[in-house]
Each structure stands twice: as C-alpha cells, then as structure tokens.
Amino acid sequence: IFFPSFVVYCALFLLETVTLYLYWYGWDVMQGGGKKGLHLFLGLLLNVFAFFIMIVPNSWATFQASPVVVAEGSALARAWAATWNPTWWPVNVHRLIANVVLGGFICGAYAGMRYLSANTHEERVHYDWMGYVGNFIGVFGMLPLPFAGYWLMREVYQYNQQMGITLMGGFLSWLFILQAFLIGVLFLGANYYFWLGITHRIEGSEVKYRRPIMAMLVILLLCLGVWMTPHSLVASLEEARKMGGTHHPLLGVFGVMSAKMTVVNIMILVTFMSFIIYWRAGKQVTATWAKVAQKVMGGVLGLAAIVVIVLGVWGYFVPAIVRINYFSVAQVLIVLFVLVTITPLTGLLMKSARTTTEMIWGRMPPRAGYALVLNAVMVILLMTLMGYARSSSRVHWHIYGVMRDSSQYAYSPALGYAAAFMSLNTFVFCLLVAFIFWVATMGDKAKAGEPGTKKKLPAGAYPAMAGGSPTLDDQKQQ
C-alpha cells in the first residue's frame, strides 16, 4: 500500500542532502550581496524537507495503530487513503512540537557542557547566552506540548476506546505516572534555570524575586505531587483491606484526569510566569498605558487560574463525556488565551522600557550547566518511554484489528524489562550526542580574539526576550 510513499521518502532524503551541502559549504560565499537571501531560502527548504521526512514515516506507524478501509483505486490513491488515517495529524503535530523541545534542550545541553569546561570569560559569556537560547526554545515548545498530547489521546479514544483504555487504564497506565514524574522534573529544571538567570545575571534581583520564586516552586511541587498520584495504589491484600479497596480514601481523588488536567495547566501558567518575570527583570516600564496593561495582565492571569481550578473541581460532579468534551477543552483554550494575550502585551511594554540593571552574561553557577544537561536527558527518556507506550498499545496486532501477530513473540515486554531498555536507549543516544559534540569541538575553527579586545555575542545578538541589551560601555559609545 505504501510503496509510493517509499519513493517520496527516498527522494526527500536526496533533496535534503543536496540542500544541506549547499547550505553548509555556501555559508561564507552567500553572506554578501543578494546571496544572503538565497542562503536563508536554503535554510527554509531544509526545514520543509525535514518536516516531510518526519510525517511520511509517521503515516506508516499511525496506520498500524489506526488503520482505515482502503478502497480500490490507483496505487497513489490507496497510499493516500492509508496515510490520511485518524491519528496521522495528531502524531505529526505532537512530534513536531516534541522535536522543537528536543532540539532546544539538546542545544542547551551542549552549551551547558561547553560552559562548564570554558577556560576564558569570553567563552563563558558565549555559552551562557547559548544556554539561554536553548532553554528558551525548549520551554517555548514545552508549553503547548501537553495540549498536543491531549489531542492525540482524544483521537485514540475516538478511534478505539479499548486502545485508549489499554494505554491509560490497563497495564500501560503506570507509564503515565512515570511520564508525569519526568515532565515534572523537566518543568522544574526549566524554571530553575530561569530563576538562576534572574538571580545571577541581573544584579539586585535575588532579594526582589525571592518570594515569588519560592511561591512558584511550592506550586510546582504541589502540582507535581497531584500529577504523580496514581488512581489505584499498588498495595498488599492487607493494605487494600484497611483502605477498603485499591483506591486511597483521601489521595484517590487526585488520581483521575480531572485533577491531572488541572495541575498540568497550572504548571504551564507558572512556567509562563517564570519566563515573563525573567523577561521583565531589570526593566522599568515607561509607557503611559503601562498601569492599565499590568492590571489587565494580572486580572487575566488570576481569573484564568481560578477558572481552571473551578472547572477541575466541577469535573468530579459531571459525566465523563462532559468533562472530556467541554471542561478539558475549555481549560486548554483558557491557558492558550493567557499565552497569546500576555506575551504581545509584555513585548509592547518592554519595547519602550528603560533598562535599570544591566544583564551580565557568564556569571551563572555550575549548577545551571547541570540543569541544562538534565533537561536534555529527561526529554530523551520521555521519548523512549512514550515510544514504548505507543508501540505496546497495539498489543498482539501488527496492524490493529486487521493483521494479528501470531508468533511466539506476540506480547508486550514487562514494564521493568522495558524500563531497562528505555534507560539503555537513552544512554546510547546520549553517547552519540556526546560524540557529535566532541567532533564539533574538533572542527571549531573560530579564531581567538586579540588580547585586550572585548568579544560580543554572535553577530551582535542580544536576546530581547531575555531582557538582554548592549553593554553599558557600548551604550556610552553610542
């Protein structure tokens, strides 16, 4: 059925390779004149080809999980009908966002390693800035990722309820407890890096933001505790008898999706506010409409948090279909509304804001580099974990409900056995990434600066989203 897509897949790899060669080896040649636009266009083509290289094999994997009836017709028509299955686009969107998160945190991990091994102040400045950019990209993708995952699971349940129950109510449900823990560590790591940036890059901010940071930390830990709470506890017969069943009389209420969807949205809001605080640190707004804007943003954020919590509690008293189709969707839309409202308003305020405290790069403590590496490892573990869940959801079917696996290996590995292989895969992948990092350092042909000269960030870049700006010396020269 998929033979035409195999041909397209091979052609995409050839196009990607040719474009990559032109992009890389034409880097210096295309920097001047009108050729720079061509170089940017080649970079755009690389991303377009990479996107299609990702979604073509996605169609093969999603057809195994959610096959459709393929009508008679030409080979191309049959391949297209099989490709356009119910879970194809949810998986495409989910993996696209996840790849942004992976790329950002891998970039941050590289910067963290180079920052820890830096020998000069100029290197620490450069890799501190690079670590910020990587963490920002990772967080930028991480905020909408739970929404994409929710959409994917919704489509799985709509296609086949038994598959959804196997994933989230059967033996695979414990994987989602592990997922909650890993994502929680990822949220804590990303926020911790933001907080370190506030307290170490911006002088005088440690005392000012100590209480808000502590409050956000407590909220994140409480939300993580709720998210990690299982619906049914692993208990002995005696313990189950004392509890009156496998559901804990008090903690059992936190094990259902109504509670988990609520705390996930709260964690997203807290992470977003960490970024906003970091963005505004060391700045004083000067716009005439600043007070009104700040009241509007505070009101939107507070009201959104209250409504999300109210809907979460209300979800306990309505049928599941109402909670899934209306309440959960409303929570997602409310959080997205906060993101798309506060971000541009803050951007407009910061455009005319006055810098009161200069941001100093290269002063982050070593634990910031370790946090960046930890984030990358957590993302890789998450990908191996959910890859096992997606594959095992088909149980004893090659193609779910169509082609049964009748071999002696038609079973899903036990969770402990699978976890060992997840760890092994993560370790091997990290070794490969470390090898690529090592090769990159061997090919580094950057010239060392002259003694006494001051290096700037690449191409004079100062990340406005971080509140970065030229140094005070540069401002005096201007």
PDB file of C-alpha atoms in Angstrom, residues 193-359:
ATOM      1  CA  TYR A 193      17.316  27.738  35.044  1.00  0.00           C
ATOM      2  CA  PHE A 194      15.110  30.822  34.626  1.00  0.00           C
ATOM      3  CA  TRP A 195      15.359  31.548  38.355  1.00  0.00           C
ATOM      4  CA  LEU A 196      19.143  31.197  38.290  1.00  0.00           C
ATOM      5  CA  GLY A 197      19.216  33.636  35.384  1.00  0.00           C
ATOM      6  CA  ILE A 198      17.192  36.166  37.368  1.00  0.00           C
ATOM      7  CA  THR A 199      19.347  35.940  40.488  1.00  0.00           C
ATOM      8  CA  HIS A 200      22.800  35.732  38.850  1.00  0.00           C
ATOM      9  CA  ARG A 201      22.599  37.639  35.560  1.00  0.00           C
ATOM     10  CA  ILE A 202      20.708  40.635  36.964  1.00  0.00           C
ATOM     11  CA  GLU A 203      22.292  42.295  39.987  1.00  0.00           C
ATOM     12  CA  GLY A 204      19.960  43.137  42.863  1.00  0.00           C
ATOM     13  CA  SER A 205      17.185  40.796  41.674  1.00  0.00           C
ATOM     14  CA  GLU A 206      17.787  38.000  44.178  1.00  0.00           C
ATOM     15  CA  VAL A 207      16.095  39.748  47.109  1.00  0.00           C
ATOM     16  CA  LYS A 208      13.336  41.269  44.983  1.00  0.00           C
ATOM     17  CA  TYR A 209      12.220  37.983  43.398  1.00  0.00           C
ATOM     18  CA  ARG A 210      12.974  35.556  46.240  1.00  0.00           C
ATOM     19  CA  ARG A 211       9.373  35.308  47.458  1.00  0.00           C
ATOM     20  CA  PRO A 212       7.752  34.961  44.011  1.00  0.00           C
ATOM     21  CA  ILE A 213      10.283  32.250  43.099  1.00  0.00           C
ATOM     22  CA  MET A 214       9.609  30.375  46.346  1.00  0.00           C
ATOM     23  CA  ALA A 215       5.842  30.613  45.758  1.00  0.00           C
ATOM     24  CA  MET A 216       6.204  29.275  42.211  1.00  0.00           C
ATOM     25  CA  LEU A 217       8.413  26.434  43.463  1.00  0.00           C
ATOM     26  CA  VAL A 218       5.844  25.385  46.065  1.00  0.00           C
ATOM     27  CA  ILE A 219       3.028  25.476  43.468  1.00  0.00           C
ATOM     28  CA  LEU A 220       5.054  23.391  41.012  1.00  0.00           C
ATOM     29  CA  LEU A 221       5.889  20.769  43.666  1.00  0.00           C
ATOM     30  CA  LEU A 222       2.265  20.526  44.810  1.00  0.00           C
ATOM     31  CA  CYS A 223       1.054  20.173  41.215  1.00  0.00           C
ATOM     32  CA  LEU A 224       3.709  17.544  40.520  1.00  0.00           C
ATOM     33  CA  GLY A 225       2.586  15.592  43.584  1.00  0.00           C
ATOM     34  CA  VAL A 226      -1.013  15.558  42.331  1.00  0.00           C
ATOM     35  CA  TRP A 227       0.043  14.648  38.792  1.00  0.00           C
ATOM     36  CA  MET A 228       2.138  11.696  40.035  1.00  0.00           C
ATOM     37  CA  THR A 229      -0.654  10.269  42.218  1.00  0.00           C
ATOM     38  CA  PRO A 230      -1.964   7.008  40.709  1.00  0.00           C
ATOM     39  CA  HIS A 231      -5.662   6.213  40.631  1.00  0.00           C
ATOM     40  CA  SER A 232      -5.122   2.734  42.070  1.00  0.00           C
ATOM     41  CA  LEU A 233      -2.290   2.109  44.529  1.00  0.00           C
ATOM     42  CA  VAL A 234      -0.032  -0.925  44.431  1.00  0.00           C
ATOM     43  CA  ALA A 235      -0.886  -2.442  47.788  1.00  0.00           C
ATOM     44  CA  SER A 236      -0.776  -5.757  49.574  1.00  0.00           C
ATOM     45  CA  LEU A 237      -4.000  -7.598  50.400  1.00  0.00           C
ATOM     46  CA  GLU A 238      -3.841  -6.402  53.999  1.00  0.00           C
ATOM     47  CA  GLU A 239      -3.253  -2.785  52.969  1.00  0.00           C
ATOM     48  CA  ALA A 240      -6.116  -2.936  50.454  1.00  0.00           C
ATOM     49  CA  ARG A 241      -8.449  -4.266  53.152  1.00  0.00           C
ATOM     50  CA  LYS A 242      -7.514  -1.434  55.517  1.00  0.00           C
ATOM     51  CA  MET A 243      -8.175   1.149  52.781  1.00  0.00           C
ATOM     52  CA  GLY A 244     -11.382  -0.554  51.711  1.00  0.00           C
ATOM     53  CA  GLY A 245     -10.004  -1.225  48.220  1.00  0.00           C
ATOM     54  CA  THR A 246      -7.107  -0.190  45.994  1.00  0.00           C
ATOM     55  CA  HIS A 247      -8.280   3.428  45.974  1.00  0.00           C
ATOM     56  CA  HIS A 248      -6.878   5.515  48.805  1.00  0.00           C
ATOM     57  CA  PRO A 249      -9.758   7.264  50.646  1.00  0.00           C
ATOM     58  CA  LEU A 250      -8.002  10.658  50.500  1.00  0.00           C
ATOM     59  CA  LEU A 251      -5.379  10.570  47.748  1.00  0.00           C
ATOM     60  CA  GLY A 252      -7.555   8.596  45.352  1.00  0.00           C
ATOM     61  CA  VAL A 253      -9.362  11.765  44.262  1.00  0.00           C
ATOM     62  CA  PHE A 254      -6.089  13.075  42.822  1.00  0.00           C
ATOM     63  CA  GLY A 255      -5.633  10.047  40.565  1.00  0.00           C
ATOM     64  CA  VAL A 256      -8.297  10.933  37.992  1.00  0.00           C
ATOM     65  CA  MET A 257      -7.881  13.063  34.877  1.00  0.00           C
ATOM     66  CA  SER A 258      -9.943  15.948  36.207  1.00  0.00           C
ATOM     67  CA  ALA A 259      -7.245  16.646  38.811  1.00  0.00           C
ATOM     68  CA  LYS A 260      -4.331  15.927  36.480  1.00  0.00           C
ATOM     69  CA  MET A 261      -5.556  18.181  33.659  1.00  0.00           C
ATOM     70  CA  THR A 262      -5.996  20.975  36.200  1.00  0.00           C
ATOM     71  CA  VAL A 263      -2.498  20.769  37.673  1.00  0.00           C
ATOM     72  CA  VAL A 264      -0.879  20.455  34.228  1.00  0.00           C
ATOM     73  CA  ASN A 265      -2.487  23.708  33.164  1.00  0.00           C
ATOM     74  CA  ILE A 266      -1.428  25.383  36.424  1.00  0.00           C
ATOM     75  CA  MET A 267       2.181  24.218  35.866  1.00  0.00           C
ATOM     76  CA  ILE A 268       2.109  25.683  32.371  1.00  0.00           C
ATOM     77  CA  LEU A 269       0.870  29.015  33.740  1.00  0.00           C
ATOM     78  CA  VAL A 270       3.576  29.048  36.435  1.00  0.00           C
ATOM     79  CA  THR A 271       6.309  28.271  33.891  1.00  0.00           C
ATOM     80  CA  PHE A 272       4.998  31.000  31.634  1.00  0.00           C
ATOM     81  CA  MET A 273       5.085  33.467  34.517  1.00  0.00           C
ATOM     82  CA  SER A 274       8.686  32.478  35.302  1.00  0.00           C
ATOM     83  CA  PHE A 275       9.573  33.457  31.775  1.00  0.00           C
ATOM     84  CA  ILE A 276       7.641  36.736  31.986  1.00  0.00           C
ATOM     85  CA  ILE A 277       9.385  37.647  35.263  1.00  0.00           C
ATOM     86  CA  TYR A 278      12.763  36.860  33.700  1.00  0.00           C
ATOM     87  CA  TRP A 279      11.853  38.948  30.681  1.00  0.00           C
ATOM     88  CA  ARG A 280      10.865  41.970  32.801  1.00  0.00           C
ATOM     89  CA  ALA A 281      13.670  41.738  35.348  1.00  0.00           C
ATOM     90  CA  GLY A 282      15.969  44.737  35.288  1.00  0.00           C
ATOM     91  CA  LYS A 283      13.481  46.790  33.271  1.00  0.00           C
ATOM     92  CA  GLN A 284      11.247  49.733  34.186  1.00  0.00           C
ATOM     93  CA  VAL A 285       8.191  50.318  32.014  1.00  0.00           C
ATOM     94  CA  THR A 286       7.760  53.866  30.730  1.00  0.00           C
ATOM     95  CA  ALA A 287       4.640  53.582  28.569  1.00  0.00           C
ATOM     96  CA  THR A 288       1.737  55.811  29.613  1.00  0.00           C
ATOM     97  CA  TRP A 289      -0.663  52.879  29.444  1.00  0.00           C
ATOM     98  CA  ALA A 290       1.608  50.568  31.489  1.00  0.00           C
ATOM     99  CA  LYS A 291      -0.537  50.577  34.671  1.00  0.00           C
ATOM    100  CA  VAL A 292      -3.678  49.655  32.764  1.00  0.00           C
ATOM    101  CA  ALA A 293      -1.828  46.902  30.864  1.00  0.00           C
ATOM    102  CA  GLN A 294      -0.367  45.447  34.050  1.00  0.00           C
ATOM    103  CA  LYS A 295      -3.781  45.362  35.720  1.00  0.00           C
ATOM    104  CA  VAL A 296      -5.278  43.674  32.650  1.00  0.00           C
ATOM    105  CA  MET A 297      -2.500  41.062  32.545  1.00  0.00           C
ATOM    106  CA  GLY A 298      -2.763  40.413  36.285  1.00  0.00           C
ATOM    107  CA  GLY A 299      -6.538  40.101  36.024  1.00  0.00           C
ATOM    108  CA  VAL A 300      -6.322  37.737  33.028  1.00  0.00           C
ATOM    109  CA  LEU A 301      -3.781  35.510  34.770  1.00  0.00           C
ATOM    110  CA  GLY A 302      -5.613  35.399  38.094  1.00  0.00           C
ATOM    111  CA  LEU A 303      -9.020  34.829  36.525  1.00  0.00           C
ATOM    112  CA  ALA A 304      -7.616  32.106  34.254  1.00  0.00           C
ATOM    113  CA  ALA A 305      -6.082  30.238  37.204  1.00  0.00           C
ATOM    114  CA  ILE A 306      -9.362  30.438  39.171  1.00  0.00           C
ATOM    115  CA  VAL A 307     -11.479  29.238  36.244  1.00  0.00           C
ATOM    116  CA  VAL A 308      -9.082  26.352  35.506  1.00  0.00           C
ATOM    117  CA  ILE A 309      -9.284  25.196  39.143  1.00  0.00           C
ATOM    118  CA  VAL A 310     -13.089  25.609  39.286  1.00  0.00           C
ATOM    119  CA  LEU A 311     -13.533  23.556  36.109  1.00  0.00           C
ATOM    120  CA  GLY A 312     -11.210  20.899  37.519  1.00  0.00           C
ATOM    121  CA  VAL A 313     -13.235  20.580  40.729  1.00  0.00           C
ATOM    122  CA  TRP A 314     -16.530  20.758  38.846  1.00  0.00           C
ATOM    123  CA  GLY A 315     -15.324  17.894  36.657  1.00  0.00           C
ATOM    124  CA  TYR A 316     -15.808  15.491  39.570  1.00  0.00           C
ATOM    125  CA  PHE A 317     -19.565  16.073  39.520  1.00  0.00           C
ATOM    126  CA  VAL A 318     -20.367  15.779  35.807  1.00  0.00           C
ATOM    127  CA  PRO A 319     -20.374  12.806  33.421  1.00  0.00           C
ATOM    128  CA  ALA A 320     -17.037  11.914  31.812  1.00  0.00           C
ATOM    129  CA  ILE A 321     -18.267  12.924  28.351  1.00  0.00           C
ATOM    130  CA  VAL A 322     -18.997  16.451  29.615  1.00  0.00           C
ATOM    131  CA  ARG A 323     -15.635  16.730  31.332  1.00  0.00           C
ATOM    132  CA  ILE A 324     -13.710  15.498  28.269  1.00  0.00           C
ATOM    133  CA  ASN A 325     -15.587  17.334  25.543  1.00  0.00           C
ATOM    134  CA  TYR A 326     -16.210  20.624  27.332  1.00  0.00           C
ATOM    135  CA  PHE A 327     -14.323  21.187  30.581  1.00  0.00           C
ATOM    136  CA  SER A 328     -10.904  19.915  29.471  1.00  0.00           C
ATOM    137  CA  VAL A 329     -11.159  21.753  26.153  1.00  0.00           C
ATOM    138  CA  ALA A 330     -12.161  24.939  27.987  1.00  0.00           C
ATOM    139  CA  GLN A 331      -9.123  24.643  30.285  1.00  0.00           C
ATOM    140  CA  VAL A 332      -6.809  24.296  27.283  1.00  0.00           C
ATOM    141  CA  LEU A 333      -8.350  27.275  25.487  1.00  0.00           C
ATOM    142  CA  ILE A 334      -8.150  29.436  28.623  1.00  0.00           C
ATOM    143  CA  VAL A 335      -4.422  28.753  29.071  1.00  0.00           C
ATOM    144  CA  LEU A 336      -3.743  29.363  25.383  1.00  0.00           C
ATOM    145  CA  PHE A 337      -5.643  32.642  25.657  1.00  0.00           C
ATOM    146  CA  VAL A 338      -3.361  33.693  28.522  1.00  0.00           C
ATOM    147  CA  LEU A 339      -0.254  32.879  26.466  1.00  0.00           C
ATOM    148  CA  VAL A 340      -1.371  34.758  23.350  1.00  0.00           C
ATOM    149  CA  THR A 341      -2.647  37.759  25.359  1.00  0.00           C
ATOM    150  CA  ILE A 342       0.115  38.420  27.884  1.00  0.00           C
ATOM    151  CA  THR A 343       3.048  37.720  25.548  1.00  0.00           C
ATOM    152  CA  PRO A 344       2.374  40.515  22.996  1.00  0.00           C
ATOM    153  CA  LEU A 345       1.347  42.967  25.749  1.00  0.00           C
ATOM    154  CA  THR A 346       4.606  42.332  27.585  1.00  0.00           C
ATOM    155  CA  GLY A 347       6.516  42.684  24.319  1.00  0.00           C
ATOM    156  CA  LEU A 348       4.975  46.096  23.693  1.00  0.00           C
ATOM    157  CA  LEU A 349       5.749  47.211  27.251  1.00  0.00           C
ATOM    158  CA  MET A 350       9.369  46.041  27.022  1.00  0.00           C
ATOM    159  CA  LYS A 351       9.854  47.778  23.670  1.00  0.00           C
ATOM    160  CA  SER A 352       9.834  51.200  25.348  1.00  0.00           C
ATOM    161  CA  ALA A 353      11.045  50.082  28.786  1.00  0.00           C
ATOM    162  CA  ARG A 354      14.132  51.589  30.379  1.00  0.00           C
ATOM    163  CA  THR A 355      16.974  49.302  31.466  1.00  0.00           C
ATOM    164  CA  THR A 356      17.664  49.821  35.179  1.00  0.00           C
ATOM    165  CA  THR A 357      20.004  46.894  35.765  1.00  0.00           C
ATOM    166  CA  GLU A 358      22.264  45.586  33.039  1.00  0.00           C
ATOM    167  CA  MET A 359      22.202  41.867  32.316  1.00  0.00           C
TER     168      MET A 359
END
